[in-house]
PDB file of C-alpha atoms in Angstrom:
ATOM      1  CA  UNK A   1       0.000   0.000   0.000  1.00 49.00           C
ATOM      2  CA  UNK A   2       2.960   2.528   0.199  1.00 53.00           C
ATOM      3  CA  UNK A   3       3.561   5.418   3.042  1.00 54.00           C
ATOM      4  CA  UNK A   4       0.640   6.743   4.475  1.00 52.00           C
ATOM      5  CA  UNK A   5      -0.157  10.468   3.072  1.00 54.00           C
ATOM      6  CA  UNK A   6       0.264  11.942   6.373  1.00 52.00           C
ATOM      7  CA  UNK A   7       2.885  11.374   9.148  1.00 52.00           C
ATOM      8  CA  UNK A   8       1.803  11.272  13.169  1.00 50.00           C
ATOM      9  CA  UNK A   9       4.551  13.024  15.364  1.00 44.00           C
ATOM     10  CA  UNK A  10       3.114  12.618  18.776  1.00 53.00           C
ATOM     11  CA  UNK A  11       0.949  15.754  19.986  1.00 61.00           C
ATOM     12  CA  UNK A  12       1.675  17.881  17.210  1.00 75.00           C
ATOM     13  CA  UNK A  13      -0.470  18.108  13.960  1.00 75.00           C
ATOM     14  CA  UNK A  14       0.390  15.994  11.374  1.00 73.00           C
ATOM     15  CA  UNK A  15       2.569  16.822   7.848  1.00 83.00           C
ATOM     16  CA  UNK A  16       1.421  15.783   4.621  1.00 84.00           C
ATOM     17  CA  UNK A  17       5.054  13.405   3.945  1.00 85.00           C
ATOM     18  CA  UNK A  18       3.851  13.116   0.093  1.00 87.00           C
ATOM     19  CA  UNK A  19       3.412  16.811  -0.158  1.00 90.00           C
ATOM     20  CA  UNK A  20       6.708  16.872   2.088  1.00 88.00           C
ATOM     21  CA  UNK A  21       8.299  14.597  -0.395  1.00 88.00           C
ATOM     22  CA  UNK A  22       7.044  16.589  -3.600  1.00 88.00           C
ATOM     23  CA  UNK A  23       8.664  19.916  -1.778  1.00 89.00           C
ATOM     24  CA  UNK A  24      12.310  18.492  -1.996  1.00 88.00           C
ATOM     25  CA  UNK A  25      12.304  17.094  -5.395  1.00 90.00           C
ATOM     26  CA  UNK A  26      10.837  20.579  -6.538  1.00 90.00           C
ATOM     27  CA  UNK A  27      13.714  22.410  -4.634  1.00 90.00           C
ATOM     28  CA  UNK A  28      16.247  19.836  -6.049  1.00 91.00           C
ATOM     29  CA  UNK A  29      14.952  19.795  -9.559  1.00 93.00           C
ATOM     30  CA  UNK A  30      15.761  23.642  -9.471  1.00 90.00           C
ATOM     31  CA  UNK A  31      17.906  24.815  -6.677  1.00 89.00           C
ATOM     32  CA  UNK A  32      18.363  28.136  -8.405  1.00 91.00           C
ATOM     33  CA  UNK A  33      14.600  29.301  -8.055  1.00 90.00           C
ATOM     34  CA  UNK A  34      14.049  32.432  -5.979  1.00 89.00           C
ATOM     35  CA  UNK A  35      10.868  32.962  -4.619  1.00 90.00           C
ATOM     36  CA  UNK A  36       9.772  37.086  -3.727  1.00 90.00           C
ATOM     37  CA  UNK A  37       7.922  37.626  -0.572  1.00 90.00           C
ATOM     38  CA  UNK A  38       5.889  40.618  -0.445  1.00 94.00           C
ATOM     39  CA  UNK A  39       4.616  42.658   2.564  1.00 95.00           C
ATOM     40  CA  UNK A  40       2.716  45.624   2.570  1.00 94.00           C
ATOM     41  CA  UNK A  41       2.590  48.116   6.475  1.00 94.00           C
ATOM     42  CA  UNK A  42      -0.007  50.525   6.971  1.00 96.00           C
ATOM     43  CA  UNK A  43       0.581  52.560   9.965  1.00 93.00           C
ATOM     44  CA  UNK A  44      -2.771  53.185  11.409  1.00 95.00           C
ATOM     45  CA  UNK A  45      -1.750  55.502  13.947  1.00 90.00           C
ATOM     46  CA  UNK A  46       0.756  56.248  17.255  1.00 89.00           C
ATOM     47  CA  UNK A  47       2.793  52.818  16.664  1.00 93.00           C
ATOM     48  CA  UNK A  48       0.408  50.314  15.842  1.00 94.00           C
ATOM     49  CA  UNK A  49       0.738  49.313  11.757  1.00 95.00           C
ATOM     50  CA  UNK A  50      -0.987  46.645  10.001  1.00 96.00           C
ATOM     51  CA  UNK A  51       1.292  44.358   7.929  1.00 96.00           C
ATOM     52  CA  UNK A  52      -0.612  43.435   4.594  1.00 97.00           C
ATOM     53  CA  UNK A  53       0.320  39.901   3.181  1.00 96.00           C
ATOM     54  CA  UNK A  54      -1.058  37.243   0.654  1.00 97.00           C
ATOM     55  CA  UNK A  55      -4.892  37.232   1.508  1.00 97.00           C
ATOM     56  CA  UNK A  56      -4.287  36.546   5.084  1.00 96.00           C
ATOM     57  CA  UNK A  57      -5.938  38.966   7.588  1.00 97.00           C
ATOM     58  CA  UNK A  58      -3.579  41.975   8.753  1.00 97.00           C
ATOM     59  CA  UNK A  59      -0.948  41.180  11.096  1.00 95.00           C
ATOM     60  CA  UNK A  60      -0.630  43.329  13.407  1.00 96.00           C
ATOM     61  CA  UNK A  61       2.292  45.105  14.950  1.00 96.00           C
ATOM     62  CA  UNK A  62       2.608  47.886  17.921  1.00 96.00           C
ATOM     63  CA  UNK A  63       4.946  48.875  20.356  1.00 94.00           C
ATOM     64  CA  UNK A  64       4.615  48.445  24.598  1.00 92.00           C
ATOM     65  CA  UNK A  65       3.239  51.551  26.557  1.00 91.00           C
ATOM     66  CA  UNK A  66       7.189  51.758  27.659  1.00 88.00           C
ATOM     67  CA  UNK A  67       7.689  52.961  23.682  1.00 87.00           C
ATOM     68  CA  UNK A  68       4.558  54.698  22.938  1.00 90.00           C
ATOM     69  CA  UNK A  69       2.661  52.195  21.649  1.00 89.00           C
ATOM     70  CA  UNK A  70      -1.173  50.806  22.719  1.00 92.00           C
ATOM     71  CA  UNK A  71       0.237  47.229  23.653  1.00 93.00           C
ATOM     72  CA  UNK A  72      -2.419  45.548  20.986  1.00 93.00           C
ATOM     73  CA  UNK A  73       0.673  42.747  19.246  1.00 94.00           C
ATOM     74  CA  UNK A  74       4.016  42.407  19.317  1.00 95.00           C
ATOM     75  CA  UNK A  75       6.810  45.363  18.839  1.00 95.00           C
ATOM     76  CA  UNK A  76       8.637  44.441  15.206  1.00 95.00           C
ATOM     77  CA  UNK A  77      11.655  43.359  17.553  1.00 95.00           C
ATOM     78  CA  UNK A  78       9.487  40.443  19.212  1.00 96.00           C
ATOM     79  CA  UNK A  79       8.006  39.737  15.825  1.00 97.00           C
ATOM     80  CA  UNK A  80      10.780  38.911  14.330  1.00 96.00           C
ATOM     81  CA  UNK A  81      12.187  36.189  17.381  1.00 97.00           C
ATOM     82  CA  UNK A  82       8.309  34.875  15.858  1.00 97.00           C
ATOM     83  CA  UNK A  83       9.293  34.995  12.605  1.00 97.00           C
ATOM     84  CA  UNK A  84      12.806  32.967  13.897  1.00 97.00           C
ATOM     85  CA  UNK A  85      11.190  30.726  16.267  1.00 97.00           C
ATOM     86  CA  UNK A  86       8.459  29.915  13.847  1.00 97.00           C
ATOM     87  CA  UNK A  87      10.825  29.096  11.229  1.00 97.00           C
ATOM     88  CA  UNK A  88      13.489  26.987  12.658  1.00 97.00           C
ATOM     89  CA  UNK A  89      10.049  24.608  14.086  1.00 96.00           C
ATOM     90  CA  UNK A  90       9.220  24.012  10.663  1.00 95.00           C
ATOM     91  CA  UNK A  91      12.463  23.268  10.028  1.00 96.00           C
ATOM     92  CA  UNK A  92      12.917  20.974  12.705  1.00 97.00           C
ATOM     93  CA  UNK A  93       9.187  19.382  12.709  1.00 95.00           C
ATOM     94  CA  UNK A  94       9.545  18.659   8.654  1.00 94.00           C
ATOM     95  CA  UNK A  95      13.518  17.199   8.742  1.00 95.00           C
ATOM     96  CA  UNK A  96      12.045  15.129  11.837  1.00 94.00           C
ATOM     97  CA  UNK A  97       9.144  13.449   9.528  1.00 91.00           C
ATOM     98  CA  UNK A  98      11.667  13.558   6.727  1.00 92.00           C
ATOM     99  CA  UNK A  99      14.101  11.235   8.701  1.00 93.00           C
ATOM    100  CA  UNK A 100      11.076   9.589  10.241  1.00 90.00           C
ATOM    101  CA  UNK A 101      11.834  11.073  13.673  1.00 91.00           C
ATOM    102  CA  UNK A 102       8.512  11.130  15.529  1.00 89.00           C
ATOM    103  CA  UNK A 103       8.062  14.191  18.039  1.00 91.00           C
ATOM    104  CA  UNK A 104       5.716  14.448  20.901  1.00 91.00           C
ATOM    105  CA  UNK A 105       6.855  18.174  21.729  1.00 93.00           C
ATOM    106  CA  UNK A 106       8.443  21.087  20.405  1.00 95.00           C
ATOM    107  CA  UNK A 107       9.164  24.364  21.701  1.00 95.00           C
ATOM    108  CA  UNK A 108      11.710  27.097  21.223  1.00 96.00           C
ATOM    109  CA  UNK A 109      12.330  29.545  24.240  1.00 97.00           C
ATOM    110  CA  UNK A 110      13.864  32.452  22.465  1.00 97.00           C
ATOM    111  CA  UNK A 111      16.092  35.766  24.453  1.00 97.00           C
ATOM    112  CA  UNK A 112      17.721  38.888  21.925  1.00 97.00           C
ATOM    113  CA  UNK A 113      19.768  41.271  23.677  1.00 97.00           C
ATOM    114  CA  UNK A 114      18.703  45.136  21.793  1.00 93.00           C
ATOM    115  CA  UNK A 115      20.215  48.842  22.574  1.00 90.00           C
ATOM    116  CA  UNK A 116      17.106  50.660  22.641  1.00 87.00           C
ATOM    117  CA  UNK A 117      19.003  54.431  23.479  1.00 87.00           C
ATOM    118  CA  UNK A 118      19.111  55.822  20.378  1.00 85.00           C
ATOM    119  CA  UNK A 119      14.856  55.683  20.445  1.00 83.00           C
ATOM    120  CA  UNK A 120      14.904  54.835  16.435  1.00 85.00           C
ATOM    121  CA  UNK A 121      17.573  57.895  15.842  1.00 86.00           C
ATOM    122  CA  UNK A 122      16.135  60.296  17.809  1.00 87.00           C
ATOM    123  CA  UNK A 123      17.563  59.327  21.344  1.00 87.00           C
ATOM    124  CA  UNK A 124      21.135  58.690  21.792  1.00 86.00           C
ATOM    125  CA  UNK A 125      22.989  58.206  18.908  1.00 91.00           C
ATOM    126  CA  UNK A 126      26.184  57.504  20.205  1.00 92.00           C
ATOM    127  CA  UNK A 127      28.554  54.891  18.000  1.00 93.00           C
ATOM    128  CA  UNK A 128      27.125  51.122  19.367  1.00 90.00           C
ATOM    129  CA  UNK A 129      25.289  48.501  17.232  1.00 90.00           C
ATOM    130  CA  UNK A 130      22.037  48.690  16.353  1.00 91.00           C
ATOM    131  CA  UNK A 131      19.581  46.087  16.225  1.00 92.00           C
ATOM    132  CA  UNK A 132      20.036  42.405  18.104  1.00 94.00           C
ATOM    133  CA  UNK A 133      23.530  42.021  19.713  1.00 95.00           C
ATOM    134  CA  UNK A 134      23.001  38.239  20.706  1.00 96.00           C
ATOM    135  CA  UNK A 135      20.171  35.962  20.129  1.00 97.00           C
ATOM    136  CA  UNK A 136      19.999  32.520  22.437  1.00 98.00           C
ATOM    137  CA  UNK A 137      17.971  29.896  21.127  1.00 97.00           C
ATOM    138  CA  UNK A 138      16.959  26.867  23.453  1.00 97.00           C
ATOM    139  CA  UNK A 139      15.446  24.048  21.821  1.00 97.00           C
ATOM    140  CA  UNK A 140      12.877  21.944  23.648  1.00 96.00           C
ATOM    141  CA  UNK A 141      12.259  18.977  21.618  1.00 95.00           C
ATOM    142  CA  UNK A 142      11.046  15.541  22.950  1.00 93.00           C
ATOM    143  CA  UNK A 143      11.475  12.824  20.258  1.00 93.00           C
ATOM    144  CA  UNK A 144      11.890   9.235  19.502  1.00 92.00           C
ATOM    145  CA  UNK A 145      15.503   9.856  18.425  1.00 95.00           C
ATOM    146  CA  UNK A 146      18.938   9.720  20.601  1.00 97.00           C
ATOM    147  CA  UNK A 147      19.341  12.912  21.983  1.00 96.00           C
ATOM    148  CA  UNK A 148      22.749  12.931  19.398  1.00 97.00           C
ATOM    149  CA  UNK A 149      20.613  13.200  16.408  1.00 97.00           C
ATOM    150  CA  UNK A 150      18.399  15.825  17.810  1.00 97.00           C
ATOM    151  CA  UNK A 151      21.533  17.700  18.295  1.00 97.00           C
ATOM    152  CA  UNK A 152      22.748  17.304  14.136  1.00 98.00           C
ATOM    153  CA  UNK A 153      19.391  17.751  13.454  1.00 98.00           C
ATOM    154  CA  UNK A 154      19.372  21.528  15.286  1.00 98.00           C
ATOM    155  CA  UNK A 155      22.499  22.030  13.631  1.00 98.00           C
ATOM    156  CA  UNK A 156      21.119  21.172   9.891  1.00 98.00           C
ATOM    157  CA  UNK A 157      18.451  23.170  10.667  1.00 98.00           C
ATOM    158  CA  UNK A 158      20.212  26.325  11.758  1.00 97.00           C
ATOM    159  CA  UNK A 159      22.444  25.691   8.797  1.00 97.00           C
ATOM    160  CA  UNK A 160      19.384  25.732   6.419  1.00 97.00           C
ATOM    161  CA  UNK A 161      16.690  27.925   7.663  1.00 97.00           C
ATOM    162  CA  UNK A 162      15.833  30.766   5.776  1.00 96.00           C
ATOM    163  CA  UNK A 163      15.171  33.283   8.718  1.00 97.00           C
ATOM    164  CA  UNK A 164      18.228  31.422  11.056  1.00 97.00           C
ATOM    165  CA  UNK A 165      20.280  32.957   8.170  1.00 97.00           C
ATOM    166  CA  UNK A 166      18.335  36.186   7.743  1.00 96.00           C
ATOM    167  CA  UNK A 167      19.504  36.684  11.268  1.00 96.00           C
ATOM    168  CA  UNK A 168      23.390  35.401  11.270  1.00 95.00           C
ATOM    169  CA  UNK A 169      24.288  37.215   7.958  1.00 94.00           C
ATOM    170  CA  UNK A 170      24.549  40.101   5.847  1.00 92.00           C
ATOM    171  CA  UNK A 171      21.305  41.041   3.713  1.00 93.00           C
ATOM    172  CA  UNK A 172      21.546  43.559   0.865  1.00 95.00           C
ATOM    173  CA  UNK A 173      19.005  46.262   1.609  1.00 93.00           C
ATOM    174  CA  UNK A 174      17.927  48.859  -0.580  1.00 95.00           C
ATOM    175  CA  UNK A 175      15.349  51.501   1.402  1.00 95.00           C
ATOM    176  CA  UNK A 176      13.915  55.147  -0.530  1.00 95.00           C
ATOM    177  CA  UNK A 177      10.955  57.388  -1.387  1.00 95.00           C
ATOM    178  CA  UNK A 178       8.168  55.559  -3.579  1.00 92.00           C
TER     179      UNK A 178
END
């Protein structure tokens, strides 16, 4: 009868391995292919902006009452450990099902260190980095798999996720007046 369409990894909702499987031949039958995200922020007023993308409903992010915001959704900061978080689970939950690792639990407990003095160029702008200094990443993952091959598997990940690397290189940026 073949694989089942779907793969059970403990508590967590299943993947679809076929769809899984038809994902990495696509990437290997052209590793070249780019794909362009697109995102579209409205501010709607003190620091609360609605983030526009696909057909999904506005996501929403503000800033905490100690930087002027309403407290409604996470400051862009926090979003993006999300963003990180969120992708390095995928990463991990698909190369699990891939390898036929089955996981009851996965978490991510995420801390970024940020200089928040220069108050987005208008406070102290004194010579000191800007943006995360230091990002710690704990992984929480309980698994049928030696705790050795959770370990590689963290490391693959970190090695291949898209946002991991957003974070732990250079990006060319290009900002200006539509």
């Amino acid at each position: 009868m073949g694989e089942p369409a779907t793969v059970l990894t403990g508590c967590l909702a299943p993947i679809d391995k076929t769809g899984l499987e038809g994902l990495i031949e696509k990437g290997k039958a052209d590793p070249k292919a780019i794909k362009t995200l697109s995102c579209r922020t409205v501010a709607e007023g003190r620091f609360r902006h609605a983030n526009y993308i696909r057909d999904l409903p506005p996501y929403i992010v503000d800033e905490p009452p100690g930087l002027l915001g309403d407290d409604t959704a996470p400051n862009p900061s926090e979003a993006s450990l999300a963003a990180l978080g969120s992708c390095v689970c995928v990463g991990l939950h698909a190369n699990a099902v891939h390898r036929g690792i089955t996981v009851q639990k996965l978490e991510i407990e995420m801390e970024a260190d940020l200089n928040i003095t220069a108050v987005w160029g208008t406070g102290d702008q004194s010579e000191k980095p800007v943006g995360f200094t230091d990002v710690r990443m704990k992984v929480i993952m309980e698994a049928d798999a030696p705790r050795e091959v959770i370990d590689e598997l963290i490391r693959h990940v970190a090695k291949w996720s898209p946002v991991f690397n957003t974070f732990a290189r250079p990006v060319n940026m290009e900002i200006g007046a539509a």
